[in-house]
PDB file of C-alpha atoms and ligand atoms in Angstrom:
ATOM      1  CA  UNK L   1      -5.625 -34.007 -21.044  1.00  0.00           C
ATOM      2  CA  UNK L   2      -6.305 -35.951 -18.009  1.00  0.00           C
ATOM      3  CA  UNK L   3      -9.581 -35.412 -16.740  1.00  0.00           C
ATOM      4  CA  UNK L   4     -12.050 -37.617 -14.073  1.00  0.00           C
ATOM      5  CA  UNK L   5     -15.596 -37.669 -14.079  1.00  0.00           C
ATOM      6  CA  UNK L   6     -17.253 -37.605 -10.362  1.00  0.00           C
ATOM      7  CA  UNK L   7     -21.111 -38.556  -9.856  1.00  0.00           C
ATOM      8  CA  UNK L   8     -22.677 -41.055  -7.763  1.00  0.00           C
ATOM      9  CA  UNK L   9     -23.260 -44.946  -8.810  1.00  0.00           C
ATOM     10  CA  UNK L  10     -25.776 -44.676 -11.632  1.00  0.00           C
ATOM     11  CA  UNK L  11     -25.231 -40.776 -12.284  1.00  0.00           C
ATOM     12  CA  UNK L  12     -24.410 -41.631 -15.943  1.00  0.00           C
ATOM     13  CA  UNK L  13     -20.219 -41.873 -16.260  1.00  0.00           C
ATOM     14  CA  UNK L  14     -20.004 -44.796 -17.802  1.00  0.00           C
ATOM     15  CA  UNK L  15     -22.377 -43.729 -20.521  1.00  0.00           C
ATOM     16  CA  UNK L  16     -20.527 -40.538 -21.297  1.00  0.00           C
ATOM     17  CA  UNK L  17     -17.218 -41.827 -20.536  1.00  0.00           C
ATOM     18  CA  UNK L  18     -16.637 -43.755 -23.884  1.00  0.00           C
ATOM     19  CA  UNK L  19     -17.920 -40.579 -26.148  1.00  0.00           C
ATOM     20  CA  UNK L  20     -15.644 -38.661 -23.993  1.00  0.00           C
ATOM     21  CA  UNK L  21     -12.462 -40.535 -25.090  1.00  0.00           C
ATOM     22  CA  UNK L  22     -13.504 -40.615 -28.621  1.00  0.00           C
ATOM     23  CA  UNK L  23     -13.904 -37.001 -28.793  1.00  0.00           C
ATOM     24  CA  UNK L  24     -10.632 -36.415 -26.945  1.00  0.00           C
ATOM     25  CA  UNK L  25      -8.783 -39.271 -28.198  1.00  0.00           C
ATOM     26  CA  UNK L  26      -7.977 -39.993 -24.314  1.00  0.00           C
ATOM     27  CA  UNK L  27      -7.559 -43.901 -22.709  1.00  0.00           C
ATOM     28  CA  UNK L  28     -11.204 -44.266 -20.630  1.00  0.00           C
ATOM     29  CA  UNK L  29      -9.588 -45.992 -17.314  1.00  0.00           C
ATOM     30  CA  UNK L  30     -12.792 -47.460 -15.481  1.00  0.00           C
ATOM     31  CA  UNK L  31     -11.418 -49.176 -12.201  1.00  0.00           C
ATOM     32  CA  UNK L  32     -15.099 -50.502 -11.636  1.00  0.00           C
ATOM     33  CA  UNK L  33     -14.783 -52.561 -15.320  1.00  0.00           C
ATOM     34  CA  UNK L  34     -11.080 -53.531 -14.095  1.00  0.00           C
ATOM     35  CA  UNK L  35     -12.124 -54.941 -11.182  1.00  0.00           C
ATOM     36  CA  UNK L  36     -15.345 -57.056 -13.247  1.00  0.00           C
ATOM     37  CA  UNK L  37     -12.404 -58.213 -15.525  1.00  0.00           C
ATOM     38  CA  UNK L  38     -10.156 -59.642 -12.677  1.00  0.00           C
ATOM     39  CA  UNK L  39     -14.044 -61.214 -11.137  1.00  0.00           C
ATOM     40  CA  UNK L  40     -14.326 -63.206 -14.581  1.00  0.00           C
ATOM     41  CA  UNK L  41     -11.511 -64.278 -15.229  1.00  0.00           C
ATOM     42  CA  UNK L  42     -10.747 -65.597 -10.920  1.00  0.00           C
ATOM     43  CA  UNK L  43      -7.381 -64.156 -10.296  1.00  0.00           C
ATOM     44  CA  UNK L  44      -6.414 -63.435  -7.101  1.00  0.00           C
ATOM     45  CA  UNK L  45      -7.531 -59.978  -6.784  1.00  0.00           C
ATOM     46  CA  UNK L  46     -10.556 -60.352  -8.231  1.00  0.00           C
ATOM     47  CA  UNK L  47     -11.396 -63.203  -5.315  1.00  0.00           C
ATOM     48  CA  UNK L  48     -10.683 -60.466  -3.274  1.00  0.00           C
ATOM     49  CA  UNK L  49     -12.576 -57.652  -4.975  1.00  0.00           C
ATOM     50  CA  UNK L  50     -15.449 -59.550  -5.344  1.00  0.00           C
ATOM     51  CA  UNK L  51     -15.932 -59.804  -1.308  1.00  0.00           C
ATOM     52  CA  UNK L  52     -16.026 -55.909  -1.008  1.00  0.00           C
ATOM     53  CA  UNK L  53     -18.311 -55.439  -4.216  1.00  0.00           C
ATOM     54  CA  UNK L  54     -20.649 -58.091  -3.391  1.00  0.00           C
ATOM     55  CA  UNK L  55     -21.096 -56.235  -0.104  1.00  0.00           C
ATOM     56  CA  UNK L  56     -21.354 -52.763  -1.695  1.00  0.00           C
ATOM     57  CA  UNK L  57     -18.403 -51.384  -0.200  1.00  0.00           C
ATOM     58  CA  UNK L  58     -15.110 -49.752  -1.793  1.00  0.00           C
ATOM     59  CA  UNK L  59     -12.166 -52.101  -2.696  1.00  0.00           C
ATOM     60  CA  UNK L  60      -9.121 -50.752   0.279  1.00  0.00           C
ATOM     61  CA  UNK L  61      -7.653 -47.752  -1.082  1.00  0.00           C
ATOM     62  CA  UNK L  62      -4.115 -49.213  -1.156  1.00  0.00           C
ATOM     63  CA  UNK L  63      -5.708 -52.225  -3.845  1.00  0.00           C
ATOM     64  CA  UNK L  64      -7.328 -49.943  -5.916  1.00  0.00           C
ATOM     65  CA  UNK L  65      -4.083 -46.660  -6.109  1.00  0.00           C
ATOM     66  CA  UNK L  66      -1.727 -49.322  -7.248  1.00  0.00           C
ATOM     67  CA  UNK L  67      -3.949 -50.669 -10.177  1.00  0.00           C
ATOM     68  CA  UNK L  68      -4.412 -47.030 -11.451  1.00  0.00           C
ATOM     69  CA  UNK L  69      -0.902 -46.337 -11.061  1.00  0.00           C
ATOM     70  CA  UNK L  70      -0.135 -49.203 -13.018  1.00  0.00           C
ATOM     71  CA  UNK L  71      -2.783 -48.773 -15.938  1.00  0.00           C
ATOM     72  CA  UNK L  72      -1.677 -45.218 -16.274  1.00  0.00           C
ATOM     73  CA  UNK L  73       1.934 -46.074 -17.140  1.00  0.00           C
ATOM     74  CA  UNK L  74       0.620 -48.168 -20.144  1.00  0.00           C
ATOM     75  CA  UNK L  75       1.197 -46.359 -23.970  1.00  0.00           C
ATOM     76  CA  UNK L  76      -1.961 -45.653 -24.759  1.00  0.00           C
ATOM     77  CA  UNK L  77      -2.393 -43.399 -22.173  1.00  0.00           C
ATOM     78  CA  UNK L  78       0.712 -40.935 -23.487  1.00  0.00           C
ATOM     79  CA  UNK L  79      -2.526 -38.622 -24.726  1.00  0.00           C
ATOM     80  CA  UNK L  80      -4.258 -38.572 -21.492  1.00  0.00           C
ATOM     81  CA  UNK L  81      -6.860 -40.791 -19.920  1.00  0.00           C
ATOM     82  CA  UNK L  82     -10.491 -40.158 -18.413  1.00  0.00           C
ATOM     83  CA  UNK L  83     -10.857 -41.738 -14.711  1.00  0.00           C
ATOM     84  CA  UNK L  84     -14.363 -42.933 -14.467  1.00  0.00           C
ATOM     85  CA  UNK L  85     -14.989 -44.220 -10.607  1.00  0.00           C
ATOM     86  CA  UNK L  86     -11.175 -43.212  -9.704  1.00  0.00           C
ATOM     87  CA  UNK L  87     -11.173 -41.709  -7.178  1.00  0.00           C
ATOM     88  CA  UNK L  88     -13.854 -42.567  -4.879  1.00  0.00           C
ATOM     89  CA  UNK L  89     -12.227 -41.433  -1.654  1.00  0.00           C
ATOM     90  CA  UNK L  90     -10.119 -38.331  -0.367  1.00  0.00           C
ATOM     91  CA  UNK L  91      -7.171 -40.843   0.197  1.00  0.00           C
ATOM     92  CA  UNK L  92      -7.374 -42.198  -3.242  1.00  0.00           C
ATOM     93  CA  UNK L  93      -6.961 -38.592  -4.618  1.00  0.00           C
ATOM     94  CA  UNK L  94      -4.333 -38.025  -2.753  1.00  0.00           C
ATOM     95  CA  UNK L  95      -2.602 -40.521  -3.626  1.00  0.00           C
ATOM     96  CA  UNK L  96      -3.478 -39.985  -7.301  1.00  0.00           C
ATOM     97  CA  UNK L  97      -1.536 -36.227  -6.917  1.00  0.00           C
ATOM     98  CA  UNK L  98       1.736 -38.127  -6.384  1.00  0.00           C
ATOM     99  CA  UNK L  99       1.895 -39.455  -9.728  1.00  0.00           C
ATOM    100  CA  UNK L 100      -0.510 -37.630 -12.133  1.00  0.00           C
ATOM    101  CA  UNK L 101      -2.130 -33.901 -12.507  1.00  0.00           C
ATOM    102  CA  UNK L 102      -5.616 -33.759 -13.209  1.00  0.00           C
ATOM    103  CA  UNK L 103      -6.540 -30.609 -15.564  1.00  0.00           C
ATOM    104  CA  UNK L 104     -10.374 -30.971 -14.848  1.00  0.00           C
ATOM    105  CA  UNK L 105     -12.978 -32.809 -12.815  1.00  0.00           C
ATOM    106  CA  UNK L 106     -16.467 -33.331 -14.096  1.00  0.00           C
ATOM    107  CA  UNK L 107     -18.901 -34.319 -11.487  1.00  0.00           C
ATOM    108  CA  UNK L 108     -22.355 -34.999 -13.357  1.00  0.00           C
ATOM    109  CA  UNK L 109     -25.027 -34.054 -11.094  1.00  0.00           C
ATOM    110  CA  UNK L 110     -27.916 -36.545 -10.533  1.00  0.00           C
ATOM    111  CA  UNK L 111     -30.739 -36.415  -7.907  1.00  0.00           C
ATOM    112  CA  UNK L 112     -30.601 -39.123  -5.322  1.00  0.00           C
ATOM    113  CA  UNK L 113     -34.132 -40.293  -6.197  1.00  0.00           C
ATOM    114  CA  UNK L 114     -33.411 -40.515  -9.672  1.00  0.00           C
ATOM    115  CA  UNK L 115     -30.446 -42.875  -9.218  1.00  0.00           C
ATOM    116  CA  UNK L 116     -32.014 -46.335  -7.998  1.00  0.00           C
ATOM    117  CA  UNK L 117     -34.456 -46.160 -10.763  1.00  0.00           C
ATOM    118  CA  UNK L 118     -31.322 -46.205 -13.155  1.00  0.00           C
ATOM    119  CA  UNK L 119     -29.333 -48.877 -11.132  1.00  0.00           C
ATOM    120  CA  UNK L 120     -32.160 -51.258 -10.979  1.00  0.00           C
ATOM    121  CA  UNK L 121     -33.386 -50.750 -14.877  1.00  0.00           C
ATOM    122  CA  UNK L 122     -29.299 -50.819 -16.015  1.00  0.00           C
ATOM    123  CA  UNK L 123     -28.269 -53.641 -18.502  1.00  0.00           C
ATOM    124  CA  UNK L 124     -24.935 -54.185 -19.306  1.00  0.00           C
ATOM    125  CA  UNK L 125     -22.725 -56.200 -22.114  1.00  0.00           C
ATOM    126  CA  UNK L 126     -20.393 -58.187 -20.667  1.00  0.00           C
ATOM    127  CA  UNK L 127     -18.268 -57.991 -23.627  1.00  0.00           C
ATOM    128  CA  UNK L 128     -17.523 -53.834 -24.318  1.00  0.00           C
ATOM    129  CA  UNK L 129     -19.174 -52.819 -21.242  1.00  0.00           C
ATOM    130  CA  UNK L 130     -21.592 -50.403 -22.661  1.00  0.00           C
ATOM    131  CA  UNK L 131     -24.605 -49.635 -20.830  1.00  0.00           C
ATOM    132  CA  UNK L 132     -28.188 -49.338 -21.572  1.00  0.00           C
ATOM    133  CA  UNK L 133     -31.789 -48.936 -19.499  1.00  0.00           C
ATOM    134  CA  UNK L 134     -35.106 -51.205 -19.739  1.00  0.00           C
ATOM    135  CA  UNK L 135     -36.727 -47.867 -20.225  1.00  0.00           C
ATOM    136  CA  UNK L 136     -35.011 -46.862 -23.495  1.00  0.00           C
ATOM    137  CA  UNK L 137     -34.112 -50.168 -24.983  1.00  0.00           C
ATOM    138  CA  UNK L 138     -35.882 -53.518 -25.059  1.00  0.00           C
ATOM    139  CA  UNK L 139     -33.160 -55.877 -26.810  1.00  0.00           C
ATOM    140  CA  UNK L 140     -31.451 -58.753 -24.942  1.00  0.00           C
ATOM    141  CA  UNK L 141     -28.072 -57.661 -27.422  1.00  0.00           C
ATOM    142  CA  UNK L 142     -25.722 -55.449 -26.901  1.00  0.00           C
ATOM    143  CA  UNK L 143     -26.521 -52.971 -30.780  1.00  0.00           C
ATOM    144  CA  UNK L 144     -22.554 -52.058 -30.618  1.00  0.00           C
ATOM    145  CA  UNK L 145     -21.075 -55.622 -30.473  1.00  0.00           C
ATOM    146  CA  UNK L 146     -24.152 -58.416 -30.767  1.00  0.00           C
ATOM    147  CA  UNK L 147     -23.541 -59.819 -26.874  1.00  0.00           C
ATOM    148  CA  UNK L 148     -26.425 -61.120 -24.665  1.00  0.00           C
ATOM    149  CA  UNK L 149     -26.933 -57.952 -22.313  1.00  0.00           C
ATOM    150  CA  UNK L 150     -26.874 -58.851 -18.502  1.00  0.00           C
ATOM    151  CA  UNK L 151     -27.766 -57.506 -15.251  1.00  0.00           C
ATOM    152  CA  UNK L 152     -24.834 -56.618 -12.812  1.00  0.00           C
ATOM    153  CA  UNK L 153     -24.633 -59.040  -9.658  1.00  0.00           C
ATOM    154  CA  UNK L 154     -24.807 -54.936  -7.778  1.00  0.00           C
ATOM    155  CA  UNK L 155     -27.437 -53.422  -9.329  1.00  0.00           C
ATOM    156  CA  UNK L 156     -29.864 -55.295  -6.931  1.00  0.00           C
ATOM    157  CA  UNK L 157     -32.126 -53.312  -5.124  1.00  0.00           C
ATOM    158  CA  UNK L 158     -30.722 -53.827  -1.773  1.00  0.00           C
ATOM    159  CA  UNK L 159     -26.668 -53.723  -2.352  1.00  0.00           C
ATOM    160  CA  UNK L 160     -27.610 -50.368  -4.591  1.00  0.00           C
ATOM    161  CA  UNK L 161     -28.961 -49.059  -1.251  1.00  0.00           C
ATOM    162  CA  UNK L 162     -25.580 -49.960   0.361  1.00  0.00           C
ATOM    163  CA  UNK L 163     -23.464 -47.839  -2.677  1.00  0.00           C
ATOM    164  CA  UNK L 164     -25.283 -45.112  -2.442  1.00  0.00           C
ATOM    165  CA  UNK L 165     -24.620 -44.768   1.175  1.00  0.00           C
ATOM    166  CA  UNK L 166     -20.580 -45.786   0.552  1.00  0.00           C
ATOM    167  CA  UNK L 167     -20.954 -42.850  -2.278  1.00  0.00           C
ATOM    168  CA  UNK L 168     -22.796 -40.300   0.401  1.00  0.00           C
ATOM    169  CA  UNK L 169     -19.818 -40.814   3.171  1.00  0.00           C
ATOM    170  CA  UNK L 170     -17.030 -41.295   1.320  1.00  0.00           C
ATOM    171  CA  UNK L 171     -17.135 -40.108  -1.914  1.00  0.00           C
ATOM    172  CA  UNK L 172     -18.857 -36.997  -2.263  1.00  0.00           C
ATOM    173  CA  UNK L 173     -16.657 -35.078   0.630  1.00  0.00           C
ATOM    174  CA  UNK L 174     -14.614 -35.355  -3.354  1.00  0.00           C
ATOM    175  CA  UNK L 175     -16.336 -32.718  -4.909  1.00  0.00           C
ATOM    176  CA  UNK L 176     -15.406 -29.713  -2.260  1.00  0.00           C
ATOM    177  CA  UNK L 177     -11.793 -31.474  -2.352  1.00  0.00           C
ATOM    178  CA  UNK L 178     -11.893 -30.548  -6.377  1.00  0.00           C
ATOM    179  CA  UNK L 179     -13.883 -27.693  -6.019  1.00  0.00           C
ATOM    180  CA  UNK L 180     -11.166 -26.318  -3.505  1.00  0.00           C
ATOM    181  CA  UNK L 181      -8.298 -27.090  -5.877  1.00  0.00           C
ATOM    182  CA  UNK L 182     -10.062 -25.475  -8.831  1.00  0.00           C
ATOM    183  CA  UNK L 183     -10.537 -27.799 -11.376  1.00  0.00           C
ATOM    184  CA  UNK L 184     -14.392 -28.657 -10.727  1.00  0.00           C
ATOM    185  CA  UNK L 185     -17.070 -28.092 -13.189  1.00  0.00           C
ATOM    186  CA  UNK L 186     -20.804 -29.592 -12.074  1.00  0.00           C
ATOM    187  CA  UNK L 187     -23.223 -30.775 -14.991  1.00  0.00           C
ATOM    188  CA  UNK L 188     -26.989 -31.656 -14.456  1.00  0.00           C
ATOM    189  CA  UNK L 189     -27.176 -35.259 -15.168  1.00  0.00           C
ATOM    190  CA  UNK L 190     -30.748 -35.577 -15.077  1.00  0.00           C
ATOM    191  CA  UNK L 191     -30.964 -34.133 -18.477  1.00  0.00           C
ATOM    192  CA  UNK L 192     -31.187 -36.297 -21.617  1.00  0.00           C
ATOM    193  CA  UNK L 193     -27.717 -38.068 -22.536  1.00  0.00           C
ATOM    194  CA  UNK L 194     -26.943 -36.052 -25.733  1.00  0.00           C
ATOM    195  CA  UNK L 195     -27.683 -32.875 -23.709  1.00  0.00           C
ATOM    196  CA  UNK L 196     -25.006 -33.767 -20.287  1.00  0.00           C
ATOM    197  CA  UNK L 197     -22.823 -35.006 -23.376  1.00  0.00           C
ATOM    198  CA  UNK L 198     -22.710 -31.197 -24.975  1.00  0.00           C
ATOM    199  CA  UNK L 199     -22.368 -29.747 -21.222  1.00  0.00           C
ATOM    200  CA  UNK L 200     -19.839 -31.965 -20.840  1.00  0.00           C
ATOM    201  CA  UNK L 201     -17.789 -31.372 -23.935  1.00  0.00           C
ATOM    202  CA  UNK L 202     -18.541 -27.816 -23.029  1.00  0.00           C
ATOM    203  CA  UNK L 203     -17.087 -27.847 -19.828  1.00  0.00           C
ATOM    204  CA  UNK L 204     -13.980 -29.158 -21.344  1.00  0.00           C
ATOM    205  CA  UNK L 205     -13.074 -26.116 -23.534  1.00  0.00           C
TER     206      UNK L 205
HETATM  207  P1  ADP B 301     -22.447 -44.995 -13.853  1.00  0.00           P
HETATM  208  O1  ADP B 301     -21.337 -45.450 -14.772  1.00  0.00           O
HETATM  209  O2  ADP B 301     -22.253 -43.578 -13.381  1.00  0.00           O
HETATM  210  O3  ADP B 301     -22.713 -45.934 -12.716  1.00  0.00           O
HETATM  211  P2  ADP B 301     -24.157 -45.536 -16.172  1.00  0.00           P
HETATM  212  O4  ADP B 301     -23.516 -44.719 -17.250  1.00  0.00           O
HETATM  213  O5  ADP B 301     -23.960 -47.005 -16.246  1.00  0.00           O
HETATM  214  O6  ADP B 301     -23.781 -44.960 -14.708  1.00  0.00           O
HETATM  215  O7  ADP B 301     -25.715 -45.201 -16.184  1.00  0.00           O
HETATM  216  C1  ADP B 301     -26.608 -45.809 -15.252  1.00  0.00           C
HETATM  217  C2  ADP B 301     -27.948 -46.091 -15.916  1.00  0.00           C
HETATM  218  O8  ADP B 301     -28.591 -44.869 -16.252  1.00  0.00           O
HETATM  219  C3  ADP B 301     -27.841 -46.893 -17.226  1.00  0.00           C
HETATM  220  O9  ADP B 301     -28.958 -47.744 -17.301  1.00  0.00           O
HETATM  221  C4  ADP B 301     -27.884 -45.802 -18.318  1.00  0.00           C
HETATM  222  O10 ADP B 301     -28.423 -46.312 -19.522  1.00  0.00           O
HETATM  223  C5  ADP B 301     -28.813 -44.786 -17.674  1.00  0.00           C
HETATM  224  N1  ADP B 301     -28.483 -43.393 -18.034  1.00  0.00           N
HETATM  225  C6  ADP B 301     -27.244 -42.853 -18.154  1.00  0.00           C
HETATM  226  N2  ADP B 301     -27.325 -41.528 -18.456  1.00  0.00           N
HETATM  227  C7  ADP B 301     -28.659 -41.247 -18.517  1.00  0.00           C
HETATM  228  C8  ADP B 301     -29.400 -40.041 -18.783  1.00  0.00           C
HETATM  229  N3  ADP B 301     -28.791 -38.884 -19.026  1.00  0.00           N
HETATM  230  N4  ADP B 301     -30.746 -40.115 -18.753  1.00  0.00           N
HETATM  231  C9  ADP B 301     -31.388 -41.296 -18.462  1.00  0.00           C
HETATM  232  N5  ADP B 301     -30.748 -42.460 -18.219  1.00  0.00           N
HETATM  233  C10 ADP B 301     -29.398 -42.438 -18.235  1.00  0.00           C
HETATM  234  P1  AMP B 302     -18.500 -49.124 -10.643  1.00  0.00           P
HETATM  235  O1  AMP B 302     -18.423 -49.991 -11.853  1.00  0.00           O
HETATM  236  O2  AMP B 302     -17.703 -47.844 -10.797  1.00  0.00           O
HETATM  237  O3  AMP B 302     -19.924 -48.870 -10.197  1.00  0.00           O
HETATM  238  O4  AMP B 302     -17.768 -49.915  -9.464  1.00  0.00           O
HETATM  239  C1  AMP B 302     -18.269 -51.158  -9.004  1.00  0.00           C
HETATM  240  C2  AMP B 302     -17.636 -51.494  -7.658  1.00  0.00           C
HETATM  241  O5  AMP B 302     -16.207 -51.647  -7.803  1.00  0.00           O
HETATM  242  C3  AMP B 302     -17.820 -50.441  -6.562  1.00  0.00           C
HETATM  243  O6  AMP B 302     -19.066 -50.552  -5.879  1.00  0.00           O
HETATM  244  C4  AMP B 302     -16.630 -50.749  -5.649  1.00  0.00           C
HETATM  245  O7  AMP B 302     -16.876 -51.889  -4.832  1.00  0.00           O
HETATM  246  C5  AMP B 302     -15.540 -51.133  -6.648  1.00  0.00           C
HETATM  247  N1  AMP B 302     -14.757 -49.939  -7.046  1.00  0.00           N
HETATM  248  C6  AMP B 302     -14.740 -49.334  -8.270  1.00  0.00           C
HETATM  249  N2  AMP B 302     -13.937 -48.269  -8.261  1.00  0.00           N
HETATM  250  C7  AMP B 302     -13.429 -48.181  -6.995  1.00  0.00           C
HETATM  251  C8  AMP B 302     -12.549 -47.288  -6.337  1.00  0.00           C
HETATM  252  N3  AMP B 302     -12.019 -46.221  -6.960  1.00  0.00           N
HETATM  253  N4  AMP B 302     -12.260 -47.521  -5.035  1.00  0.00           N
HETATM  254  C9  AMP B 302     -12.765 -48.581  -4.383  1.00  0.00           C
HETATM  255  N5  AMP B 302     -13.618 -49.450  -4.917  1.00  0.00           N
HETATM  256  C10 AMP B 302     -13.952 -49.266  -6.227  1.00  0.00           C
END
């Protein structure tokens, strides 16, 4: 099953994405994480990645299609793969129909107001990317893998004010794309995790 999960910066994909792929025994494909990776370790196109994220904008369509393309191709993704933050314009999806079908689209719901409280409070581990709040967990490590826990260079106040807008223009005109082809299914992601986790799962049947 090949399925991508829609929402707004801070709307909660990353934290469903990994329980997603257990339960499915997909590959969780998150180009945001591929792009951090390539940013760490200074290659090329993370130099160049790094000058659109910094800035809050989207990394050129053309960049980010060919790295999906690519990951997709790999083995572990012969049972399917979860897109989390692919794709983020109409271009990018697409291009995505030229070499893969999508057999649903989640988009998890999440009041605008809601979502810079999350962005600011996020803490991530640099290490297995999971992703916790200041509101639900006080520890400095990362309880799956022992890491120091660290704020993302984004999640500032101001460049958070700069995705949301990116997310507003270009990537919600997405979900009446998906809705049109009819493979959308909308979950409220302002409820408690477990609870968008069962919608999800639900949604999935
Ligand atoms: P995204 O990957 O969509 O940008 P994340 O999964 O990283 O979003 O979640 C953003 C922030 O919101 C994190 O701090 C996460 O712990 C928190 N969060 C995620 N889902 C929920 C939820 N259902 N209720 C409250 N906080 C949540
Ligand atoms: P994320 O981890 O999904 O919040 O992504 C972090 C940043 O990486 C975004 O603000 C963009 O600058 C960039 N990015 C991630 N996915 C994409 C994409 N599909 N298209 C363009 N830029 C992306």
């Amino acid at each position: 099953m090949n399925v991508v999960l829609l929402g707004a910066p801070g709307a909660g994909k990353g934290t469903q994405s990994s329980k997603i792929c257990e339960k499915l025994g997909i590959c969780h494909i998150s180009t945001g994480d591929i792009f951090r990776k390539h940013i760490a370790e200074k290659t090329p196109l993370g130099i160049v990645a790094k000058t659109y994220i910094d800035k809050g904008q989207l990394v050129p369509d053309e960049v980010t299609v060919d790295i999906v393309k690519e990951r997709i191709s790999k083995d572990d993704c012969k049972n399917g793969y979860l897109l989390d933050g692919f794709p983020r314009t109409v271009a990018q999806a697409e291009a995505l129909e030229d070499f893969c079908i999508i057999d649903r689209v989640i988009d998890i719901d999440v009041p605008f107001e809601l979502l810079l409280h999350r962005l600011t409070g996020r803490r991530v581990c640099p290490n297995c990317g999971a992703s916790y709040h200041v509101d639900f967990y006080n520890d400095k490590n990362c309880s799956s893998c022992g890491e120091t826990l660290i704020q993302r260079d984004d999640d500032n106040e101001e460049t958070v004010g700069l995705r949301l807008n990116v997310y507003k223009r270009q990537t919600a005109p997405l979900i009446k794309y998906y809705k049109k082809a009819g493979v959308l299914v909308t979950v409220d992601g302002s409820k408690d995790s477990e609870d968008v986790f069962s919608d999800i799962v639900e949604a999935l049947k």
